Short mmCIF file of C-alpha atoms and ligand atoms in Angstrom, two decimals:
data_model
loop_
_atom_site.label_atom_id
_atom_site.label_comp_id
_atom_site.label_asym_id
_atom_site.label_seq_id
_atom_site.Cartn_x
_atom_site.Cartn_y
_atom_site.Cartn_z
CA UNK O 1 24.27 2.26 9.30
CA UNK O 2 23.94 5.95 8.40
CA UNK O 3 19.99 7.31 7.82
CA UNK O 4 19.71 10.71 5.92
CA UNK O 5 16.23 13.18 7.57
CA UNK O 6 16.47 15.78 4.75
CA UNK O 7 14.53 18.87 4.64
CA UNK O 8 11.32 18.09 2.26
CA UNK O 9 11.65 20.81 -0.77
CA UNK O 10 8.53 20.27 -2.13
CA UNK O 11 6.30 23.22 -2.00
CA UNK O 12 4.01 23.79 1.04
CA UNK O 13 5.32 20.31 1.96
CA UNK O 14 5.54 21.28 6.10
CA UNK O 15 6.01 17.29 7.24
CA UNK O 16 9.76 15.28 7.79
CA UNK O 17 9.92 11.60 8.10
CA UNK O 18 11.20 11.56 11.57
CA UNK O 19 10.36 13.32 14.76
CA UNK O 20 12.39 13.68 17.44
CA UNK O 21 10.86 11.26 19.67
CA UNK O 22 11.57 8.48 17.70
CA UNK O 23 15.38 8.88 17.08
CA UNK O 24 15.90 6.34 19.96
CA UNK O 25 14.58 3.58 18.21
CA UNK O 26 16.94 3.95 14.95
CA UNK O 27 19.33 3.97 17.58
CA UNK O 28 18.47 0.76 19.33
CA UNK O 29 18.20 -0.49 15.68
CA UNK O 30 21.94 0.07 15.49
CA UNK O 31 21.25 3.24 13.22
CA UNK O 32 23.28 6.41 13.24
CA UNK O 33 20.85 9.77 12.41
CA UNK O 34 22.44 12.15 10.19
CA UNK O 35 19.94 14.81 9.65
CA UNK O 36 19.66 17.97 7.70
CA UNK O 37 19.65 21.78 9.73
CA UNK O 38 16.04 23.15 10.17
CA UNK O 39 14.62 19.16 8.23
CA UNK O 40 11.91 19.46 11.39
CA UNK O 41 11.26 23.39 11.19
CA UNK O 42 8.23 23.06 8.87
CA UNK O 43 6.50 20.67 11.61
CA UNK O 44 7.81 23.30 14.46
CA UNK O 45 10.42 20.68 15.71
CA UNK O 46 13.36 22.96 16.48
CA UNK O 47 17.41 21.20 15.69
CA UNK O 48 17.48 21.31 19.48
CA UNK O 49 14.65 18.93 19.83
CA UNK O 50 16.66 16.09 17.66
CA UNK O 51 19.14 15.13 20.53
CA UNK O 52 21.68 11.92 19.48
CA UNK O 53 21.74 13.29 15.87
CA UNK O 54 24.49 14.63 13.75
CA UNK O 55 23.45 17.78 11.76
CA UNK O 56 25.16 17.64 8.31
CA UNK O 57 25.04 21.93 7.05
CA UNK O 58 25.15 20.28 2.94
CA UNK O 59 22.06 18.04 1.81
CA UNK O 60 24.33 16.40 -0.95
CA UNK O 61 26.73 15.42 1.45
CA UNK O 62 24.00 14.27 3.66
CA UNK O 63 23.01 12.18 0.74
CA UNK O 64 26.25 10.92 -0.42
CA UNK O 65 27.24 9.55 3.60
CA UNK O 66 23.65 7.63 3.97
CA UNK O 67 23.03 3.60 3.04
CA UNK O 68 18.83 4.57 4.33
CA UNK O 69 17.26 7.93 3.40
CA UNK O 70 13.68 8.93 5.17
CA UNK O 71 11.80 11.64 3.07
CA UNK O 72 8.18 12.09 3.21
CA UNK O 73 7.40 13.31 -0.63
CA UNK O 74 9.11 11.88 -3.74
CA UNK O 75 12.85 12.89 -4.00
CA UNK O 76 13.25 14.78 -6.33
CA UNK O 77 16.04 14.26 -9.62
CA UNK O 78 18.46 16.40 -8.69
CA UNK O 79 17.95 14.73 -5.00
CA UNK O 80 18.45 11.22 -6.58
CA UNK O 81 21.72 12.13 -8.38
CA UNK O 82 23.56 12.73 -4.83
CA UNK O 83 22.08 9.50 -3.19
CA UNK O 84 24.72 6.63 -3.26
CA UNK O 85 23.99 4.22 -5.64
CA UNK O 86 22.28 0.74 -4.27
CA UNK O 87 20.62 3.20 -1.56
CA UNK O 88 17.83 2.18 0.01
CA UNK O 89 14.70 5.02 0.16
CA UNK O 90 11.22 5.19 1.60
CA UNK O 91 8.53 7.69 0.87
CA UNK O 92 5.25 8.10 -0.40
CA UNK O 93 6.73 7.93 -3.91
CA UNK O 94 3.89 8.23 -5.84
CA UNK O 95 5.09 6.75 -9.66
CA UNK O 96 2.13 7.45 -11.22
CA UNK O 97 3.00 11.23 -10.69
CA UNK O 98 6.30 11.21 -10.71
CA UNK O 99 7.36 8.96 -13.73
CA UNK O 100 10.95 10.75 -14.40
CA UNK O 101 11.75 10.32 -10.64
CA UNK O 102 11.17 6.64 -10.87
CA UNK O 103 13.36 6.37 -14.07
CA UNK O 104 16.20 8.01 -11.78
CA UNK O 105 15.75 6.20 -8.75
CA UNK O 106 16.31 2.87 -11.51
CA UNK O 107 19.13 4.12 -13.19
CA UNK O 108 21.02 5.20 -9.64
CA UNK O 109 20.07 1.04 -8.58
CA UNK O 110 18.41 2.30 -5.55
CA UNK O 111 16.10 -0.25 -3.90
CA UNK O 112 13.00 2.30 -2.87
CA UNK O 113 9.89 1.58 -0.65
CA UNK O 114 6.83 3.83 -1.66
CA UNK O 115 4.87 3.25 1.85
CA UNK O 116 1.56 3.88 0.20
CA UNK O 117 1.96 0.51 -0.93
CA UNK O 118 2.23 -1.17 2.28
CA UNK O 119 -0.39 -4.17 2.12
CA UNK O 120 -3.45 -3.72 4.25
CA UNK O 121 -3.05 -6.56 6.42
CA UNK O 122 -3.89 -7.02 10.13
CA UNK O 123 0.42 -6.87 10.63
CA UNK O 124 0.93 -3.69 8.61
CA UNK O 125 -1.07 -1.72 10.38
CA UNK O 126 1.26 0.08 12.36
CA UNK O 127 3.11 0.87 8.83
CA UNK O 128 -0.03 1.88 6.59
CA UNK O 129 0.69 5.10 5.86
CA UNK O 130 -2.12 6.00 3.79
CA UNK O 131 -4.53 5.92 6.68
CA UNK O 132 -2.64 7.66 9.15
CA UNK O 133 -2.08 10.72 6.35
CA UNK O 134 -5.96 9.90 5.04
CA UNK O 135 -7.26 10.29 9.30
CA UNK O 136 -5.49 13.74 9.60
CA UNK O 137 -6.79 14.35 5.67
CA UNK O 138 -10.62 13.96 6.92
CA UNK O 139 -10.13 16.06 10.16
CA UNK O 140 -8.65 19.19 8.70
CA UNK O 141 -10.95 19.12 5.40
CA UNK O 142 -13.97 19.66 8.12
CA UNK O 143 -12.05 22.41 9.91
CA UNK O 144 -11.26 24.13 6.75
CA UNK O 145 -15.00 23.98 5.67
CA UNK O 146 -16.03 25.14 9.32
CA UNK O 147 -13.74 28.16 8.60
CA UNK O 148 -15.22 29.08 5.20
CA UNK O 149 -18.64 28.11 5.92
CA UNK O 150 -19.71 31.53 6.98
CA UNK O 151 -22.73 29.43 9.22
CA UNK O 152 -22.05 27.56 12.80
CA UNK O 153 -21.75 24.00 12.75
CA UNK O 154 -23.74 23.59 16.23
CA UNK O 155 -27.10 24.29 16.90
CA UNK O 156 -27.38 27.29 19.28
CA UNK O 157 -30.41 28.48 21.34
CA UNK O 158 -29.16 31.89 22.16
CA UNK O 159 -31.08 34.83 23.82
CA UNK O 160 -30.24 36.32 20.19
CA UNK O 161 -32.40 33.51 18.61
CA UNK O 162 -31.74 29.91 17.83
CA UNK O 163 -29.81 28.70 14.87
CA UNK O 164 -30.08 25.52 13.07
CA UNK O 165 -26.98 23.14 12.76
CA UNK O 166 -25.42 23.01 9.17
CA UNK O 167 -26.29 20.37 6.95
CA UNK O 168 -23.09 17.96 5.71
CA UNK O 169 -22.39 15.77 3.19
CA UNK O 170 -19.27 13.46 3.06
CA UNK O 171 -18.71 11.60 -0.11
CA UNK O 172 -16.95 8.30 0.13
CA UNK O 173 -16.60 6.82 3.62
CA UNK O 174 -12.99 5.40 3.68
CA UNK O 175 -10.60 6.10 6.13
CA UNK O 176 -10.82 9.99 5.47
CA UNK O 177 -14.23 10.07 4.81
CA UNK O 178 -15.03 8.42 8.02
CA UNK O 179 -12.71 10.93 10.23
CA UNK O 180 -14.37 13.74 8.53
CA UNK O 181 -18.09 12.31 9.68
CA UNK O 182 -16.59 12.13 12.91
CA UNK O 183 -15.06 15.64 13.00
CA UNK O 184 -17.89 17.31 11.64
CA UNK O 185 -20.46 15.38 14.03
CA UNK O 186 -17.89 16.66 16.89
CA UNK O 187 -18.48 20.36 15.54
CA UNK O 188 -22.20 19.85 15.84
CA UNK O 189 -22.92 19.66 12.49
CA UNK O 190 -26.14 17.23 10.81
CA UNK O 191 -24.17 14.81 8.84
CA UNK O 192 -24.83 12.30 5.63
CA UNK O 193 -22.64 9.66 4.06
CA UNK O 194 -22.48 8.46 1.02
CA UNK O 195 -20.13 5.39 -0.30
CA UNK O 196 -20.45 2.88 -2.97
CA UNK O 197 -19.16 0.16 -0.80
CA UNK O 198 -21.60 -1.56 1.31
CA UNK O 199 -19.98 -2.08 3.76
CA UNK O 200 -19.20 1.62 4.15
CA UNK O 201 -22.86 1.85 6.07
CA UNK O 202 -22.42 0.08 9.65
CA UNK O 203 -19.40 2.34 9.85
CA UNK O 204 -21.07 5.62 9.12
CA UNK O 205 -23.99 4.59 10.84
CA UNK O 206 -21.75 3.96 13.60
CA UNK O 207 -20.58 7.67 13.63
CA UNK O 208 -23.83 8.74 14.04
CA UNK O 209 -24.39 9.86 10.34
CA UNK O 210 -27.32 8.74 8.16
CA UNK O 211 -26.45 7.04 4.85
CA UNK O 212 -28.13 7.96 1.66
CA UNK O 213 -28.99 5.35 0.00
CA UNK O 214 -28.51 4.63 -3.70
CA UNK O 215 -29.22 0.94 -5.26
CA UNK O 216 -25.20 0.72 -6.62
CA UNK O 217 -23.02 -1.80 -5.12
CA UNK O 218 -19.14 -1.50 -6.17
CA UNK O 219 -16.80 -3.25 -3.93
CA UNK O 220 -14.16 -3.90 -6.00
CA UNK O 221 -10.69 -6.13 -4.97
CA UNK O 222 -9.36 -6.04 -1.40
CA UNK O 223 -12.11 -3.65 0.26
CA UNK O 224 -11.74 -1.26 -2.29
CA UNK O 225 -14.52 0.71 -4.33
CA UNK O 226 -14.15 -0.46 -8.32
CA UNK O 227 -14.72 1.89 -10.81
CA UNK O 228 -18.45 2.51 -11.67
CA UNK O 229 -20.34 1.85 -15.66
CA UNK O 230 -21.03 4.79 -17.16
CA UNK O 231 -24.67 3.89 -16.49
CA UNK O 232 -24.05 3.43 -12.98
CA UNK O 233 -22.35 7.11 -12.81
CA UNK O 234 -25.28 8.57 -14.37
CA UNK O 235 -27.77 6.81 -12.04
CA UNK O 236 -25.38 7.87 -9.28
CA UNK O 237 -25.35 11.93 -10.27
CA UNK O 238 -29.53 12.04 -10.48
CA UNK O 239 -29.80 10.03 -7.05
CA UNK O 240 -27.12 12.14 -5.22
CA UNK O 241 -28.52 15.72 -6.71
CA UNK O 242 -30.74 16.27 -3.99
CA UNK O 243 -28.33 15.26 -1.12
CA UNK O 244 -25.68 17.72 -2.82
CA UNK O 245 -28.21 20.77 -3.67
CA UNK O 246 -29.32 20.24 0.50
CA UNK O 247 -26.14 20.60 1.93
CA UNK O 248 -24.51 23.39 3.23
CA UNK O 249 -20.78 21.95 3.53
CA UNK O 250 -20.01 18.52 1.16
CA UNK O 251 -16.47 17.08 2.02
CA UNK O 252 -15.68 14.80 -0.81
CA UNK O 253 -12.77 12.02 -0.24
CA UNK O 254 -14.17 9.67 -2.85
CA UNK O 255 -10.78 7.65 -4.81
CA UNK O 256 -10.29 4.32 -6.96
CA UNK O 257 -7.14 2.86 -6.21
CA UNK O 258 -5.11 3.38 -9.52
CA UNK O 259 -7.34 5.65 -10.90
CA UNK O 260 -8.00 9.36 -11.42
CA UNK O 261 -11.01 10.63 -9.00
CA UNK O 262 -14.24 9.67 -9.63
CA UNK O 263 -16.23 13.14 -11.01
CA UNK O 264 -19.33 12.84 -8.78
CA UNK O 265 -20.33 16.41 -8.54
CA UNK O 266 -21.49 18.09 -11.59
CA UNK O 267 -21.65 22.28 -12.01
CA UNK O 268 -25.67 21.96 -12.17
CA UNK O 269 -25.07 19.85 -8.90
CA UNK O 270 -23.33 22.76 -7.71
CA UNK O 271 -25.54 25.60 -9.49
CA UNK O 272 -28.36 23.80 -7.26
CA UNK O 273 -26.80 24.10 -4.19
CA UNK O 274 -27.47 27.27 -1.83
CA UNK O 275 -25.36 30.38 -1.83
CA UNK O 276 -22.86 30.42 0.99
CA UNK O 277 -22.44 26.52 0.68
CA UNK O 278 -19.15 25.12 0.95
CA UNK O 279 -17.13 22.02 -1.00
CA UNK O 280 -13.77 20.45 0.48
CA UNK O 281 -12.68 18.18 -2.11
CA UNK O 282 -10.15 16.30 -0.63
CA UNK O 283 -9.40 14.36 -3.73
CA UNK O 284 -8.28 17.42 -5.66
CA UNK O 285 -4.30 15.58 -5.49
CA UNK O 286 -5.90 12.92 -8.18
CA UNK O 287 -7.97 15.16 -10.02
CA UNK O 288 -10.87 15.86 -8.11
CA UNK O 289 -14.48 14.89 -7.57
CA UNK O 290 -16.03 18.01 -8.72
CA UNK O 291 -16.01 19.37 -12.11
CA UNK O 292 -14.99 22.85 -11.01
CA UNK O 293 -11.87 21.66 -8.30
CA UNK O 294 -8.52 23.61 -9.04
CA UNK O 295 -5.82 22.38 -7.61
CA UNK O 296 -5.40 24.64 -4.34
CA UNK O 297 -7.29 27.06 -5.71
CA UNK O 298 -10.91 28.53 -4.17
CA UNK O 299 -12.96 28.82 -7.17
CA UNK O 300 -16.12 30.40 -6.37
CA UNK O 301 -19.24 29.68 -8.70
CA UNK O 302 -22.48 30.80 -7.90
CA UNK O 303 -22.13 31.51 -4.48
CA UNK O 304 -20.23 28.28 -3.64
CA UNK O 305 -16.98 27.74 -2.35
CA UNK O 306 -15.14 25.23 -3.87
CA UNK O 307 -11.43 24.21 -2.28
CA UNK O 308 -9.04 21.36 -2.87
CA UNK O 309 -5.95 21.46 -1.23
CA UNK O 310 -3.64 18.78 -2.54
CA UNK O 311 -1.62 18.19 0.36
CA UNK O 312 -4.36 18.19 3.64
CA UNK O 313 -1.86 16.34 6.26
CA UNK O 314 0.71 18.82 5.63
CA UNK O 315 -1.48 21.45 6.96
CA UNK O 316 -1.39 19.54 10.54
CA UNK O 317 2.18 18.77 10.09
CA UNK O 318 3.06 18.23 13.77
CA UNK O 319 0.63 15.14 14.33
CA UNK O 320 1.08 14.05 10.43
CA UNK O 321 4.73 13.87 10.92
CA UNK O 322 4.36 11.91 14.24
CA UNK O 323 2.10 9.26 12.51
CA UNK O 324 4.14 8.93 9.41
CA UNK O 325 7.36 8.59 10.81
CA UNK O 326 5.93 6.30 13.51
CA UNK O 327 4.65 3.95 10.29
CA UNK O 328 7.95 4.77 9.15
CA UNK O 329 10.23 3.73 11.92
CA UNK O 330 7.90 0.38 12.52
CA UNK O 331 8.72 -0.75 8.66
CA UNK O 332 12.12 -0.05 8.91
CA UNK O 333 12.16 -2.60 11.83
CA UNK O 334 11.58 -5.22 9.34
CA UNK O 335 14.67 -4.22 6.98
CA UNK O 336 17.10 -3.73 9.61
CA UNK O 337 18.28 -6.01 11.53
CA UNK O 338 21.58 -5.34 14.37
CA UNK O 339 22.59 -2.12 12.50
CA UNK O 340 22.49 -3.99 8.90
CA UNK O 341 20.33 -4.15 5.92
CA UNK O 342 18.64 -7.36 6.27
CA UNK O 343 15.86 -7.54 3.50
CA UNK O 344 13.59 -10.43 3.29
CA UNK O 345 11.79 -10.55 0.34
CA UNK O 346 9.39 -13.21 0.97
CA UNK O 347 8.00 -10.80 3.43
CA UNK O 348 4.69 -9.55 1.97
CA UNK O 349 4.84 -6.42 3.37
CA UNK O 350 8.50 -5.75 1.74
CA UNK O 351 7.25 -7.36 -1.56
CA UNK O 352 4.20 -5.52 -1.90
CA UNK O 353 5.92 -2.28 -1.31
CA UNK O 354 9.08 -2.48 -2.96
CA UNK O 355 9.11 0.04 -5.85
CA UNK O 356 12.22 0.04 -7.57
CA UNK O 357 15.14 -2.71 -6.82
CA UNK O 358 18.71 -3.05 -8.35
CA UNK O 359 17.55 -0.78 -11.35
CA UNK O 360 14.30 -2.67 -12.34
CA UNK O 361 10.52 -1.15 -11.15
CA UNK O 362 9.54 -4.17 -9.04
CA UNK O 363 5.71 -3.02 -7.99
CA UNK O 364 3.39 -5.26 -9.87
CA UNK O 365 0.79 -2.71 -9.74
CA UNK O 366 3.03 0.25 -11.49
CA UNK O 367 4.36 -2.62 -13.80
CA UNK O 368 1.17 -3.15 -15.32
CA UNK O 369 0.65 0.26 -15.34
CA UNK O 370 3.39 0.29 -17.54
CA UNK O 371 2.42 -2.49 -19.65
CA UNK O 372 -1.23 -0.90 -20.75
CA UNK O 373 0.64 2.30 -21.69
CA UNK O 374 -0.79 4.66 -18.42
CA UNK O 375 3.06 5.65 -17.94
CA UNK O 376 5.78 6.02 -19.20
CA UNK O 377 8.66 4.10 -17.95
CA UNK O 378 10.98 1.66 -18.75
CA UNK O 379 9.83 -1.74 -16.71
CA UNK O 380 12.54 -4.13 -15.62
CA UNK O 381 11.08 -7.61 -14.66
CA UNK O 382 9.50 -9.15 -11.47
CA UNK O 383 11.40 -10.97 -9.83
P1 NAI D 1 -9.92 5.25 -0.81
O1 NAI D 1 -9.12 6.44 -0.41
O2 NAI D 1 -9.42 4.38 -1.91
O3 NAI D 1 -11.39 5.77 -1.24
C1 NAI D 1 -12.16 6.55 -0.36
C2 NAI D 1 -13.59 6.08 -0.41
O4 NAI D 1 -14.19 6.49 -1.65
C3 NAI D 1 -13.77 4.57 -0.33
O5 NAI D 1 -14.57 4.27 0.80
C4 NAI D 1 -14.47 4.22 -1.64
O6 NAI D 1 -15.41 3.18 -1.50
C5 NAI D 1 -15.17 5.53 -1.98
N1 NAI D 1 -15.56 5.69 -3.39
C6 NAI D 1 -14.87 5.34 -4.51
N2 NAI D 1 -15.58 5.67 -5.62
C7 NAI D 1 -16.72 6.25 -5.18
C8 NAI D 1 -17.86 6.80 -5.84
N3 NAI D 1 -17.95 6.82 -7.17
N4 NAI D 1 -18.86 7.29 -5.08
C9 NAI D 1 -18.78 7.27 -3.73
N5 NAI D 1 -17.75 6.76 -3.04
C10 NAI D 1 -16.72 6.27 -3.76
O7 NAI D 1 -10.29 4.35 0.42
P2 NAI D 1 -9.52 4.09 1.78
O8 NAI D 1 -9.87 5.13 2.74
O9 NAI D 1 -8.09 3.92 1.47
O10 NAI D 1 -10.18 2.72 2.24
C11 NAI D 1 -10.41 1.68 1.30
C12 NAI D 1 -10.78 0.40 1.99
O11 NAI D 1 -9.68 -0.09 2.72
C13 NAI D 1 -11.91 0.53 2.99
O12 NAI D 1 -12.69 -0.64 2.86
C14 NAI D 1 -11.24 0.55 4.31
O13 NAI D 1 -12.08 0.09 5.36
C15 NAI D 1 -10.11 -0.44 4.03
N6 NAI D 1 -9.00 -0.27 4.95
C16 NAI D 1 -8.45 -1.40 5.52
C17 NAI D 1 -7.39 -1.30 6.40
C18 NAI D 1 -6.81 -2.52 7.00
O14 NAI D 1 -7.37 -3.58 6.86
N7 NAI D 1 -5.68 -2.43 7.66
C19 NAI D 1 -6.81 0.01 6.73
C20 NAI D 1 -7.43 1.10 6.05
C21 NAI D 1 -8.48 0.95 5.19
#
């Protein structure tokens, strides 16, 4: 069985979907690894590093020879018109973004995974994608802050005086949020928490973070935060002004499964805050949590920084490559079975993250999507 390693084309997209380390196990899975010249360069993985490969020079060729193809980021459509039709793909596919890509991907019959669907069940865990990416997400938003930030982190008692630690605030205290408590407690900063879960506060507290405390509780299906009343939003903004205007570096990470980021920080929130202060909002790839995020942009208002990269693990590309493909190459264990496709789908991890399947969209979550008009696709049915 022939697996295509592409080159990812999407802009400032440095990851690949298999490091070199783990070619041996495709290999014991009876796999043969065609890969694409320079696919590891972004992630500093040179073509010399990928031994028991073939290189193939032409990524339509590359396409056309492969039953499996790894990518990281949705294929593009001029991708999907070279991949062999009944293909199998995974990716973080991301339909809700991507709508015309998912219409191609049905029309070509190609049965695609999106791994950002994998359940979140105890066996999963060494496929779930979105926390491995969300981990290296909450580290580097922290290091980007400490580089902006034109204050140390650590307190210092110096013969040139003593400075005070800086003051943070992480929003939302999920997987990101909690690696980004733990980063910026590891930098020496003073940090706060805030989360709508519950829950959220044994783990923060854990960290070594205090919680701020605001009387909203909004666990919502399967451990994840539902989406707040419009009174509970408005309670929400006057109880977390003061945390905000106090801080000297907010990382925000605060998402509803589904949904477009929840807008927690306001412009007076900001206009409050003190001049130097920095805001990472690592949410910026579904809209942001503040008001005055631009995609990848720095907008500066008032004195305050205000960042949000869209793509955070691809700015640690080595480490976010070697987790993805690693939940990568531990899913495709369960399709694969003595060099042949072998797909069970009464499997709930296959189920749940199947995405498109002999030319029908197959994910209940993007079907209903579909059904209350939020895209724009043509749904096959479930079966
Ligand atoms: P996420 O990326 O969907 O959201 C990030 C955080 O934002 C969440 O903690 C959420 O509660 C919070 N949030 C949402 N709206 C908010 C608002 N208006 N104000 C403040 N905070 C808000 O979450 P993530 O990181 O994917 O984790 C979601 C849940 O899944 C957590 O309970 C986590 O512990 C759980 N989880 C379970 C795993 C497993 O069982 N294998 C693996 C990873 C996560």
């Amino acid at each position: 069985m022939k697996v295509a390693i592409p080159k990812e084309i999407t802009e400032a997209e440095r990851r690949v979907a298999l490091v070199p380390h783990l070619v041996p196990e495709l290999r014991r899975l009876g796999c043969t690894v065609l890969m694409e010249k320079g696919a590891g360069s972004g992630a500093f993985y040179t073509d010399e590093n990928y031994q028991d490969v073939e290189f193939v020079a032409n990524r339509d060729v590359l396409f056309q020879q492969s039953e499996v193809i790894l990518k990281v980021d949705a294929p593009t459509q001029d991708e999907i018109k070279h991949f062999q039709s009944n293909a199998v793909l995974i990716g973080m596919l991301s339909p809700h973004r991507y709508q015309d890509r998912i219409q191609a991907l049905c029309e070509r019959r190609i049965t695609s995974f999106a791994m950002e669907f994998i359940p979140r069940i105890s066996r999963a865990q060494s496929m779930d994608a979105l926390s491995s990416q969300a981990t290296i997400a909450g580290y580097k938003a922290v290091l980007l802050a400490a580089n902006m930030q034109q204050r140390l982190f650590p307190m210092l008692t110096t013969a040139a005086g003593t400075i005070r630690p800086v003051n943070v605030l992480v929003i939302g205290a999920g997987v990101a949020g909690l690696q980004a408590i733990a980063t910026a407690r590891r930098l020496g900063g003073i940090v706060k928490a805030y989360d709508i879960r519950s829950a959220a506060r044994e783990q923060v507290e854990s960290l070594g973070a205090k919680m701020v405390t605001i009387d909203i509780k909004a666990e919502g299906a399967g451990g994840y935060a539902r989406e707040l009343t419009a009174e509970e939003k408005q309670l929400q903004q006057q109880a977390l002004f003061d945390a905000v205007a106090k801080a000297e570096v907010v990382i925000s990470t605060a998402s509803v499964p589904g949904k477009p980021a929840p807008k927690i920080i306001s412009t007076q929130m900001v206009e409050a805050m003190t001049s130097g202060a920095v805001i990472i909002d690592a949410s910026a790839q579904s809209g942001g949590n503040c008001e005055l995020t631009q995609p990848d942009e720095i907008v500066m208002h008032g004195g305050v920084q205000i960042y949000g990269p869209t793509n955070l693990p691809a700015m640690v590309a080595r480490d976010a490559s070697n987790m993805y493909s690693k939940n990568v190459v531990n899913f495709l264990t369960l399709l694969i079975k003595e060099g042949k496709l072998a797909i069970n789908w009464d499997d709930q991890i296959i189920s749940d993250s199947v995405l498109t399947h002999a030319g029908d969209i197959k994910h209940a979550g993007t079907q209903a999507q579909i059904a209350a008009g939020n895209l724009q696709m043509k749904s096959g049915t479930l079966s």
